[in-house]
Amino acid sequence: MGQPRMLILAKPPAEVLSQLRAVIAALGIDEEAAYLKKKKNWHQSFSNPGSSHPQVKDILLQIGNAIHTADPCSFTLSFDQVHGPQPRNLGDPMHWEFFTSERPKTFDAALDIVQQTRGDLGLPREAGHRPHITFSYWAPRPLPRRHFEPIDWLVDELLLYI
């Protein structure tokens, strides 16, 4: 097994996970469950995964302290679509993801705290964080965009996850 990785993320509660899983079943893609990522690992990332090196952990803890000090408001992510486009580069894995139609300003405020603290620590900003939950990192085929009734997730806690 490889080295543990660490990142800052938010984890949806059980009732949101259950509702999202029901969407997968209703869309008829549950039969491809062998390709689905375990629900317990579904998350919204606010940093890229880093090594478990003590210096990385120290940096992530400093980012966590900055988040705690800033006390950003909680925010709601309203998931209302799934999509799994063809990868841009040949050989890259195909992802299936839940997305939101709206990007809350408070989501960006929390993300800005993470990115600003990275800058304050002399690290480059990271790109690519957007409201989504990946439910398959190794999808068997492209998945056309499909909309469903919004499922709201109140994000009120960010975690240092190993």
PDB file of N, CA and C in Angstrom, residues 14-108:
ATOM      1  N   ALA A  14     -24.889  11.328   6.057  1.00  0.00           N
ATOM      2  CA  ALA A  14     -25.505  10.084   5.586  1.00  0.00           C
ATOM      3  C   ALA A  14     -26.774  10.330   4.768  1.00  0.00           C
ATOM      4  N   GLU A  15     -27.616  11.279   5.178  1.00  0.00           N
ATOM      5  CA  GLU A  15     -28.877  11.479   4.447  1.00  0.00           C
ATOM      6  C   GLU A  15     -28.619  12.020   3.034  1.00  0.00           C
ATOM      7  N   VAL A  16     -27.591  12.842   2.871  1.00  0.00           N
ATOM      8  CA  VAL A  16     -27.241  13.342   1.541  1.00  0.00           C
ATOM      9  C   VAL A  16     -26.657  12.204   0.702  1.00  0.00           C
ATOM     10  N   LEU A  17     -25.796  11.404   1.297  1.00  0.00           N
ATOM     11  CA  LEU A  17     -25.237  10.245   0.587  1.00  0.00           C
ATOM     12  C   LEU A  17     -26.341   9.312   0.103  1.00  0.00           C
ATOM     13  N   SER A  18     -27.317   9.078   0.938  1.00  0.00           N
ATOM     14  CA  SER A  18     -28.432   8.199   0.583  1.00  0.00           C
ATOM     15  C   SER A  18     -29.229   8.765  -0.588  1.00  0.00           C
ATOM     16  N   GLN A  19     -29.485  10.062  -0.564  1.00  0.00           N
ATOM     17  CA  GLN A  19     -30.228  10.704  -1.657  1.00  0.00           C
ATOM     18  C   GLN A  19     -29.439  10.659  -2.964  1.00  0.00           C
ATOM     19  N   LEU A  20     -28.140  10.893  -2.896  1.00  0.00           N
ATOM     20  CA  LEU A  20     -27.313  10.851  -4.103  1.00  0.00           C
ATOM     21  C   LEU A  20     -27.247   9.436  -4.664  1.00  0.00           C
ATOM     22  N   ARG A  21     -27.137   8.462  -3.785  1.00  0.00           N
ATOM     23  CA  ARG A  21     -27.110   7.062  -4.233  1.00  0.00           C
ATOM     24  C   ARG A  21     -28.437   6.703  -4.905  1.00  0.00           C
ATOM     25  N   ALA A  22     -29.548   7.227  -4.398  1.00  0.00           N
ATOM     26  CA  ALA A  22     -30.861   6.982  -5.006  1.00  0.00           C
ATOM     27  C   ALA A  22     -30.924   7.558  -6.420  1.00  0.00           C
ATOM     28  N   VAL A  23     -30.249   8.687  -6.652  1.00  0.00           N
ATOM     29  CA  VAL A  23     -30.200   9.269  -7.997  1.00  0.00           C
ATOM     30  C   VAL A  23     -29.499   8.310  -8.948  1.00  0.00           C
ATOM     31  N   ILE A  24     -28.394   7.749  -8.501  1.00  0.00           N
ATOM     32  CA  ILE A  24     -27.646   6.795  -9.327  1.00  0.00           C
ATOM     33  C   ILE A  24     -28.537   5.613  -9.700  1.00  0.00           C
ATOM     34  N   ALA A  25     -29.284   5.106  -8.736  1.00  0.00           N
ATOM     35  CA  ALA A  25     -30.189   3.988  -9.000  1.00  0.00           C
ATOM     36  C   ALA A  25     -31.298   4.411  -9.961  1.00  0.00           C
ATOM     37  N   ALA A  26     -31.881   5.590  -9.744  1.00  0.00           N
ATOM     38  CA  ALA A  26     -32.977   6.065 -10.593  1.00  0.00           C
ATOM     39  C   ALA A  26     -32.519   6.299 -12.034  1.00  0.00           C
ATOM     40  N   LEU A  27     -31.264   6.660 -12.216  1.00  0.00           N
ATOM     41  CA  LEU A  27     -30.731   6.892 -13.555  1.00  0.00           C
ATOM     42  C   LEU A  27     -30.333   5.588 -14.249  1.00  0.00           C
ATOM     43  N   GLY A  28     -30.431   4.487 -13.527  1.00  0.00           N
ATOM     44  CA  GLY A  28     -30.131   3.197 -14.130  1.00  0.00           C
ATOM     45  C   GLY A  28     -28.655   2.914 -14.314  1.00  0.00           C
ATOM     46  N   ILE A  29     -27.808   3.617 -13.591  1.00  0.00           N
ATOM     47  CA  ILE A  29     -26.379   3.357 -13.711  1.00  0.00           C
ATOM     48  C   ILE A  29     -25.829   2.592 -12.511  1.00  0.00           C
ATOM     49  N   ASP A  30     -26.732   2.212 -11.626  1.00  0.00           N
ATOM     50  CA  ASP A  30     -26.323   1.462 -10.446  1.00  0.00           C
ATOM     51  C   ASP A  30     -25.823   0.062 -10.808  1.00  0.00           C
ATOM     52  N   GLU A  31     -26.278  -0.467 -11.959  1.00  0.00           N
ATOM     53  CA  GLU A  31     -25.826  -1.796 -12.357  1.00  0.00           C
ATOM     54  C   GLU A  31     -24.329  -1.809 -12.644  1.00  0.00           C
ATOM     55  N   GLU A  32     -23.746  -0.649 -12.826  1.00  0.00           N
ATOM     56  CA  GLU A  32     -22.312  -0.541 -13.041  1.00  0.00           C
ATOM     57  C   GLU A  32     -21.599  -0.245 -11.717  1.00  0.00           C
ATOM     58  N   ALA A  33     -22.184  -0.737 -10.628  1.00  0.00           N
ATOM     59  CA  ALA A  33     -21.707  -0.434  -9.276  1.00  0.00           C
ATOM     60  C   ALA A  33     -20.263  -0.849  -9.045  1.00  0.00           C
ATOM     61  N   ALA A  34     -19.764  -1.797  -9.806  1.00  0.00           N
ATOM     62  CA  ALA A  34     -18.372  -2.206  -9.631  1.00  0.00           C
ATOM     63  C   ALA A  34     -17.431  -1.043  -9.897  1.00  0.00           C
ATOM     64  N   TYR A  35     -17.882  -0.064 -10.648  1.00  0.00           N
ATOM     65  CA  TYR A  35     -17.049   1.083 -10.974  1.00  0.00           C
ATOM     66  C   TYR A  35     -17.281   2.254 -10.029  1.00  0.00           C
ATOM     67  N   LEU A  36     -18.239   2.116  -9.124  1.00  0.00           N
ATOM     68  CA  LEU A  36     -18.579   3.229  -8.250  1.00  0.00           C
ATOM     69  C   LEU A  36     -17.636   3.290  -7.062  1.00  0.00           C
ATOM     70  N   LYS A  37     -17.209   4.482  -6.735  1.00  0.00           N
ATOM     71  CA  LYS A  37     -16.372   4.712  -5.571  1.00  0.00           C
ATOM     72  C   LYS A  37     -17.223   4.511  -4.313  1.00  0.00           C
ATOM     73  N   LYS A  38     -16.624   4.024  -3.244  1.00  0.00           N
ATOM     74  CA  LYS A  38     -17.352   3.809  -2.000  1.00  0.00           C
ATOM     75  C   LYS A  38     -17.937   5.122  -1.492  1.00  0.00           C
ATOM     76  N   LYS A  39     -19.208   5.054  -1.067  1.00  0.00           N
ATOM     77  CA  LYS A  39     -19.883   6.264  -0.575  1.00  0.00           C
ATOM     78  C   LYS A  39     -19.133   6.918   0.580  1.00  0.00           C
ATOM     79  N   LYS A  40     -18.508   6.112   1.429  1.00  0.00           N
ATOM     80  CA  LYS A  40     -17.833   6.689   2.591  1.00  0.00           C
ATOM     81  C   LYS A  40     -16.678   7.607   2.174  1.00  0.00           C
ATOM     82  N   ASN A  41     -16.211   7.467   0.940  1.00  0.00           N
ATOM     83  CA  ASN A  41     -15.121   8.310   0.448  1.00  0.00           C
ATOM     84  C   ASN A  41     -15.596   9.519  -0.337  1.00  0.00           C
ATOM     85  N   TRP A  42     -16.899   9.671  -0.570  1.00  0.00           N
ATOM     86  CA  TRP A  42     -17.405  10.818  -1.324  1.00  0.00           C
ATOM     87  C   TRP A  42     -17.127  12.083  -0.513  1.00  0.00           C
ATOM     88  N   HIS A  43     -16.651  13.132  -1.194  1.00  0.00           N
ATOM     89  CA  HIS A  43     -16.273  14.357  -0.495  1.00  0.00           C
ATOM     90  C   HIS A  43     -16.227  15.538  -1.455  1.00  0.00           C
ATOM     91  N   GLN A  44     -16.090  16.718  -0.876  1.00  0.00           N
ATOM     92  CA  GLN A  44     -15.814  17.956  -1.603  1.00  0.00           C
ATOM     93  C   GLN A  44     -14.437  18.404  -1.153  1.00  0.00           C
ATOM     94  N   SER A  45     -13.483  18.454  -2.072  1.00  0.00           N
ATOM     95  CA  SER A  45     -12.120  18.838  -1.697  1.00  0.00           C
ATOM     96  C   SER A  45     -11.942  20.352  -1.716  1.00  0.00           C
ATOM     97  N   PHE A  46     -11.060  20.811  -0.835  1.00  0.00           N
ATOM     98  CA  PHE A  46     -10.659  22.214  -0.777  1.00  0.00           C
ATOM     99  C   PHE A  46      -9.149  22.353  -0.929  1.00  0.00           C
ATOM    100  N   SER A  47      -8.458  21.211  -1.068  1.00  0.00           N
ATOM    101  CA  SER A  47      -7.027  21.207  -1.360  1.00  0.00           C
ATOM    102  C   SER A  47      -6.718  19.939  -2.138  1.00  0.00           C
ATOM    103  N   ASN A  48      -5.597  19.938  -2.820  1.00  0.00           N
ATOM    104  CA  ASN A  48      -5.167  18.725  -3.495  1.00  0.00           C
ATOM    105  C   ASN A  48      -4.558  17.773  -2.468  1.00  0.00           C
ATOM    106  N   PRO A  49      -4.618  16.468  -2.733  1.00  0.00           N
ATOM    107  CA  PRO A  49      -3.986  15.528  -1.804  1.00  0.00           C
ATOM    108  C   PRO A  49      -2.477  15.757  -1.748  1.00  0.00           C
ATOM    109  N   GLY A  50      -1.939  15.712  -0.549  1.00  0.00           N
ATOM    110  CA  GLY A  50      -0.501  15.837  -0.346  1.00  0.00           C
ATOM    111  C   GLY A  50       0.024  14.628   0.410  1.00  0.00           C
ATOM    112  N   SER A  51       1.316  14.506   0.468  1.00  0.00           N
ATOM    113  CA  SER A  51       1.909  13.375   1.172  1.00  0.00           C
ATOM    114  C   SER A  51       1.639  13.501   2.667  1.00  0.00           C
ATOM    115  N   SER A  52       1.937  12.447   3.394  1.00  0.00           N
ATOM    116  CA  SER A  52       1.745  12.486   4.846  1.00  0.00           C
ATOM    117  C   SER A  52       3.018  12.939   5.560  1.00  0.00           C
ATOM    118  N   HIS A  53       3.917  13.561   4.825  1.00  0.00           N
ATOM    119  CA  HIS A  53       5.153  14.080   5.403  1.00  0.00           C
ATOM    120  C   HIS A  53       4.796  15.091   6.502  1.00  0.00           C
ATOM    121  N   PRO A  54       5.530  15.091   7.614  1.00  0.00           N
ATOM    122  CA  PRO A  54       5.204  16.018   8.715  1.00  0.00           C
ATOM    123  C   PRO A  54       5.120  17.484   8.289  1.00  0.00           C
ATOM    124  N   GLN A  55       5.952  17.928   7.323  1.00  0.00           N
ATOM    125  CA  GLN A  55       5.882  19.321   6.877  1.00  0.00           C
ATOM    126  C   GLN A  55       4.562  19.610   6.170  1.00  0.00           C
ATOM    127  N   VAL A  56       4.067  18.643   5.399  1.00  0.00           N
ATOM    128  CA  VAL A  56       2.785  18.815   4.708  1.00  0.00           C
ATOM    129  C   VAL A  56       1.665  18.890   5.737  1.00  0.00           C
ATOM    130  N   LYS A  57       1.727  18.009   6.723  1.00  0.00           N
ATOM    131  CA  LYS A  57       0.711  18.014   7.784  1.00  0.00           C
ATOM    132  C   LYS A  57       0.719  19.357   8.514  1.00  0.00           C
ATOM    133  N   ASP A  58       1.904  19.891   8.799  1.00  0.00           N
ATOM    134  CA  ASP A  58       2.013  21.178   9.480  1.00  0.00           C
ATOM    135  C   ASP A  58       1.369  22.290   8.647  1.00  0.00           C
ATOM    136  N   ILE A  59       1.615  22.275   7.337  1.00  0.00           N
ATOM    137  CA  ILE A  59       1.023  23.282   6.445  1.00  0.00           C
ATOM    138  C   ILE A  59      -0.497  23.167   6.455  1.00  0.00           C
ATOM    139  N   LEU A  60      -1.012  21.942   6.342  1.00  0.00           N
ATOM    140  CA  LEU A  60      -2.465  21.753   6.327  1.00  0.00           C
ATOM    141  C   LEU A  60      -3.087  22.148   7.659  1.00  0.00           C
ATOM    142  N   LEU A  61      -2.388  21.894   8.768  1.00  0.00           N
ATOM    143  CA  LEU A  61      -2.897  22.330  10.072  1.00  0.00           C
ATOM    144  C   LEU A  61      -2.919  23.859  10.162  1.00  0.00           C
ATOM    145  N   GLN A  62      -1.931  24.520   9.590  1.00  0.00           N
ATOM    146  CA  GLN A  62      -1.939  25.981   9.569  1.00  0.00           C
ATOM    147  C   GLN A  62      -3.103  26.506   8.726  1.00  0.00           C
ATOM    148  N   ILE A  63      -3.385  25.840   7.626  1.00  0.00           N
ATOM    149  CA  ILE A  63      -4.536  26.225   6.817  1.00  0.00           C
ATOM    150  C   ILE A  63      -5.823  26.012   7.617  1.00  0.00           C
ATOM    151  N   GLY A  64      -5.903  24.892   8.326  1.00  0.00           N
ATOM    152  CA  GLY A  64      -7.064  24.626   9.177  1.00  0.00           C
ATOM    153  C   GLY A  64      -7.246  25.688  10.249  1.00  0.00           C
ATOM    154  N   ASN A  65      -6.150  26.127  10.859  1.00  0.00           N
ATOM    155  CA  ASN A  65      -6.219  27.193  11.857  1.00  0.00           C
ATOM    156  C   ASN A  65      -6.720  28.490  11.231  1.00  0.00           C
ATOM    157  N   ALA A  66      -6.278  28.778  10.006  1.00  0.00           N
ATOM    158  CA  ALA A  66      -6.740  29.995   9.319  1.00  0.00           C
ATOM    159  C   ALA A  66      -8.237  29.920   9.039  1.00  0.00           C
ATOM    160  N   ILE A  67      -8.708  28.745   8.645  1.00  0.00           N
ATOM    161  CA  ILE A  67     -10.145  28.560   8.408  1.00  0.00           C
ATOM    162  C   ILE A  67     -10.912  28.773   9.706  1.00  0.00           C
ATOM    163  N   HIS A  68     -10.421  28.167  10.782  1.00  0.00           N
ATOM    164  CA  HIS A  68     -11.086  28.286  12.080  1.00  0.00           C
ATOM    165  C   HIS A  68     -11.110  29.740  12.543  1.00  0.00           C
ATOM    166  N   THR A  69      -9.999  30.452  12.373  1.00  0.00           N
ATOM    167  CA  THR A  69      -9.914  31.861  12.789  1.00  0.00           C
ATOM    168  C   THR A  69     -10.856  32.734  11.966  1.00  0.00           C
ATOM    169  N   ALA A  70     -10.895  32.494  10.661  1.00  0.00           N
ATOM    170  CA  ALA A  70     -11.752  33.304   9.785  1.00  0.00           C
ATOM    171  C   ALA A  70     -13.223  33.006  10.006  1.00  0.00           C
ATOM    172  N   ASP A  71     -13.520  31.808  10.493  1.00  0.00           N
ATOM    173  CA  ASP A  71     -14.893  31.381  10.760  1.00  0.00           C
ATOM    174  C   ASP A  71     -15.813  31.686   9.578  1.00  0.00           C
ATOM    175  N   PRO A  72     -15.529  31.082   8.405  1.00  0.00           N
ATOM    176  CA  PRO A  72     -16.388  31.348   7.244  1.00  0.00           C
ATOM    177  C   PRO A  72     -17.799  30.824   7.499  1.00  0.00           C
ATOM    178  N   CYS A  73     -18.745  31.446   6.872  1.00  0.00           N
ATOM    179  CA  CYS A  73     -20.132  31.021   7.012  1.00  0.00           C
ATOM    180  C   CYS A  73     -20.305  29.635   6.411  1.00  0.00           C
ATOM    181  N   SER A  74     -21.246  28.916   6.931  1.00  0.00           N
ATOM    182  CA  SER A  74     -21.606  27.658   6.293  1.00  0.00           C
ATOM    183  C   SER A  74     -22.278  27.994   4.958  1.00  0.00           C
ATOM    184  N   PHE A  75     -22.361  27.010   4.101  1.00  0.00           N
ATOM    185  CA  PHE A  75     -22.979  27.232   2.799  1.00  0.00           C
ATOM    186  C   PHE A  75     -23.655  25.947   2.348  1.00  0.00           C
ATOM    187  N   THR A  76     -24.572  26.107   1.418  1.00  0.00           N
ATOM    188  CA  THR A  76     -25.303  24.958   0.888  1.00  0.00           C
ATOM    189  C   THR A  76     -24.885  24.699  -0.550  1.00  0.00           C
ATOM    190  N   LEU A  77     -24.542  23.458  -0.823  1.00  0.00           N
ATOM    191  CA  LEU A  77     -24.299  23.009  -2.194  1.00  0.00           C
ATOM    192  C   LEU A  77     -25.550  22.258  -2.627  1.00  0.00           C
ATOM    193  N   SER A  78     -26.121  22.657  -3.744  1.00  0.00           N
ATOM    194  CA  SER A  78     -27.345  22.027  -4.268  1.00  0.00           C
ATOM    195  C   SER A  78     -26.989  21.226  -5.514  1.00  0.00           C
ATOM    196  N   PHE A  79     -26.799  19.940  -5.314  1.00  0.00           N
ATOM    197  CA  PHE A  79     -26.459  19.060  -6.428  1.00  0.00           C
ATOM    198  C   PHE A  79     -27.709  18.781  -7.248  1.00  0.00           C
ATOM    199  N   ASP A  80     -27.608  18.975  -8.582  1.00  0.00           N
ATOM    200  CA  ASP A  80     -28.783  18.792  -9.431  1.00  0.00           C
ATOM    201  C   ASP A  80     -28.452  18.169 -10.782  1.00  0.00           C
ATOM    202  N   GLN A  81     -27.231  17.646 -10.932  1.00  0.00           N
ATOM    203  CA  GLN A  81     -26.872  17.016 -12.204  1.00  0.00           C
ATOM    204  C   GLN A  81     -25.713  16.039 -12.027  1.00  0.00           C
ATOM    205  N   VAL A  82     -25.644  15.070 -12.928  1.00  0.00           N
ATOM    206  CA  VAL A  82     -24.499  14.168 -13.029  1.00  0.00           C
ATOM    207  C   VAL A  82     -23.942  14.311 -14.436  1.00  0.00           C
ATOM    208  N   HIS A  83     -22.658  14.025 -14.554  1.00  0.00           N
ATOM    209  CA  HIS A  83     -22.014  14.143 -15.856  1.00  0.00           C
ATOM    210  C   HIS A  83     -20.715  13.355 -15.813  1.00  0.00           C
ATOM    211  N   GLY A  84     -20.353  12.775 -16.915  1.00  0.00           N
ATOM    212  CA  GLY A  84     -19.099  12.060 -17.045  1.00  0.00           C
ATOM    213  C   GLY A  84     -18.551  12.210 -18.440  1.00  0.00           C
ATOM    214  N   PRO A  85     -17.897  13.341 -18.733  1.00  0.00           N
ATOM    215  CA  PRO A  85     -17.416  13.577 -20.096  1.00  0.00           C
ATOM    216  C   PRO A  85     -16.224  12.694 -20.447  1.00  0.00           C
ATOM    217  N   GLN A  86     -15.991  12.575 -21.728  1.00  0.00           N
ATOM    218  CA  GLN A  86     -14.807  11.875 -22.230  1.00  0.00           C
ATOM    219  C   GLN A  86     -13.574  12.614 -21.700  1.00  0.00           C
ATOM    220  N   PRO A  87     -12.547  11.907 -21.220  1.00  0.00           N
ATOM    221  CA  PRO A  87     -11.335  12.590 -20.740  1.00  0.00           C
ATOM    222  C   PRO A  87     -10.672  13.412 -21.854  1.00  0.00           C
ATOM    223  N   ARG A  88     -10.013  14.491 -21.458  1.00  0.00           N
ATOM    224  CA  ARG A  88      -9.326  15.355 -22.428  1.00  0.00           C
ATOM    225  C   ARG A  88      -8.123  14.665 -23.047  1.00  0.00           C
ATOM    226  N   ASN A  89      -7.404  13.871 -22.250  1.00  0.00           N
ATOM    227  CA  ASN A  89      -6.192  13.224 -22.726  1.00  0.00           C
ATOM    228  C   ASN A  89      -6.400  11.718 -22.838  1.00  0.00           C
ATOM    229  N   LEU A  90      -5.970  11.155 -23.930  1.00  0.00           N
ATOM    230  CA  LEU A  90      -6.065   9.722 -24.152  1.00  0.00           C
ATOM    231  C   LEU A  90      -5.364   8.983 -23.019  1.00  0.00           C
ATOM    232  N   GLY A  91      -6.033   8.002 -22.469  1.00  0.00           N
ATOM    233  CA  GLY A  91      -5.457   7.219 -21.386  1.00  0.00           C
ATOM    234  C   GLY A  91      -5.807   7.708 -19.997  1.00  0.00           C
ATOM    235  N   ASP A  92      -6.338   8.933 -19.876  1.00  0.00           N
ATOM    236  CA  ASP A  92      -6.760   9.427 -18.564  1.00  0.00           C
ATOM    237  C   ASP A  92      -8.031   8.713 -18.137  1.00  0.00           C
ATOM    238  N   PRO A  93      -8.210   8.489 -16.828  1.00  0.00           N
ATOM    239  CA  PRO A  93      -9.441   7.834 -16.379  1.00  0.00           C
ATOM    240  C   PRO A  93     -10.654   8.743 -16.583  1.00  0.00           C
ATOM    241  N   MET A  94     -11.795   8.110 -16.769  1.00  0.00           N
ATOM    242  CA  MET A  94     -13.049   8.835 -16.923  1.00  0.00           C
ATOM    243  C   MET A  94     -13.719   8.950 -15.558  1.00  0.00           C
ATOM    244  N   HIS A  95     -14.186  10.147 -15.223  1.00  0.00           N
ATOM    245  CA  HIS A  95     -14.850  10.390 -13.945  1.00  0.00           C
ATOM    246  C   HIS A  95     -16.347  10.588 -14.154  1.00  0.00           C
ATOM    247  N   TRP A  96     -17.144  10.067 -13.231  1.00  0.00           N
ATOM    248  CA  TRP A  96     -18.568  10.408 -13.135  1.00  0.00           C
ATOM    249  C   TRP A  96     -18.701  11.254 -11.888  1.00  0.00           C
ATOM    250  N   GLU A  97     -19.402  12.399 -12.009  1.00  0.00           N
ATOM    251  CA  GLU A  97     -19.479  13.336 -10.895  1.00  0.00           C
ATOM    252  C   GLU A  97     -20.867  13.941 -10.744  1.00  0.00           C
ATOM    253  N   PHE A  98     -21.205  14.277  -9.509  1.00  0.00           N
ATOM    254  CA  PHE A  98     -22.370  15.109  -9.215  1.00  0.00           C
ATOM    255  C   PHE A  98     -21.900  16.560  -9.286  1.00  0.00           C
ATOM    256  N   PHE A  99     -22.735  17.428  -9.852  1.00  0.00           N
ATOM    257  CA  PHE A  99     -22.406  18.846  -9.970  1.00  0.00           C
ATOM    258  C   PHE A  99     -23.556  19.700  -9.462  1.00  0.00           C
ATOM    259  N   THR A 100     -23.232  20.971  -9.222  1.00  0.00           N
ATOM    260  CA  THR A 100     -24.226  21.984  -8.875  1.00  0.00           C
ATOM    261  C   THR A 100     -24.361  22.933 -10.057  1.00  0.00           C
ATOM    262  N   SER A 101     -25.549  23.485 -10.248  1.00  0.00           N
ATOM    263  CA  SER A 101     -25.730  24.511 -11.284  1.00  0.00           C
ATOM    264  C   SER A 101     -25.220  25.855 -10.808  1.00  0.00           C
ATOM    265  N   GLU A 102     -25.278  26.079  -9.509  1.00  0.00           N
ATOM    266  CA  GLU A 102     -24.865  27.351  -8.916  1.00  0.00           C
ATOM    267  C   GLU A 102     -23.571  27.146  -8.122  1.00  0.00           C
ATOM    268  N   ARG A 103     -22.743  28.157  -8.105  1.00  0.00           N
ATOM    269  CA  ARG A 103     -21.508  28.138  -7.310  1.00  0.00           C
ATOM    270  C   ARG A 103     -21.663  29.207  -6.228  1.00  0.00           C
ATOM    271  N   PRO A 104     -21.960  28.798  -4.990  1.00  0.00           N
ATOM    272  CA  PRO A 104     -22.200  29.792  -3.936  1.00  0.00           C
ATOM    273  C   PRO A 104     -20.963  30.646  -3.656  1.00  0.00           C
ATOM    274  N   LYS A 105     -21.194  31.923  -3.431  1.00  0.00           N
ATOM    275  CA  LYS A 105     -20.097  32.827  -3.088  1.00  0.00           C
ATOM    276  C   LYS A 105     -19.407  32.381  -1.802  1.00  0.00           C
ATOM    277  N   THR A 106     -20.161  31.801  -0.890  1.00  0.00           N
ATOM    278  CA  THR A 106     -19.579  31.353   0.373  1.00  0.00           C
ATOM    279  C   THR A 106     -18.673  30.133   0.172  1.00  0.00           C
ATOM    280  N   PHE A 107     -18.945  29.333  -0.863  1.00  0.00           N
ATOM    281  CA  PHE A 107     -18.020  28.243  -1.220  1.00  0.00           C
ATOM    282  C   PHE A 107     -16.681  28.862  -1.620  1.00  0.00           C
ATOM    283  N   ASP A 108     -16.739  29.873  -2.495  1.00  0.00           N
ATOM    284  CA  ASP A 108     -15.516  30.532  -2.934  1.00  0.00           C
ATOM    285  C   ASP A 108     -14.796  31.226  -1.779  1.00  0.00           C
TER     286      ASP A 108
END
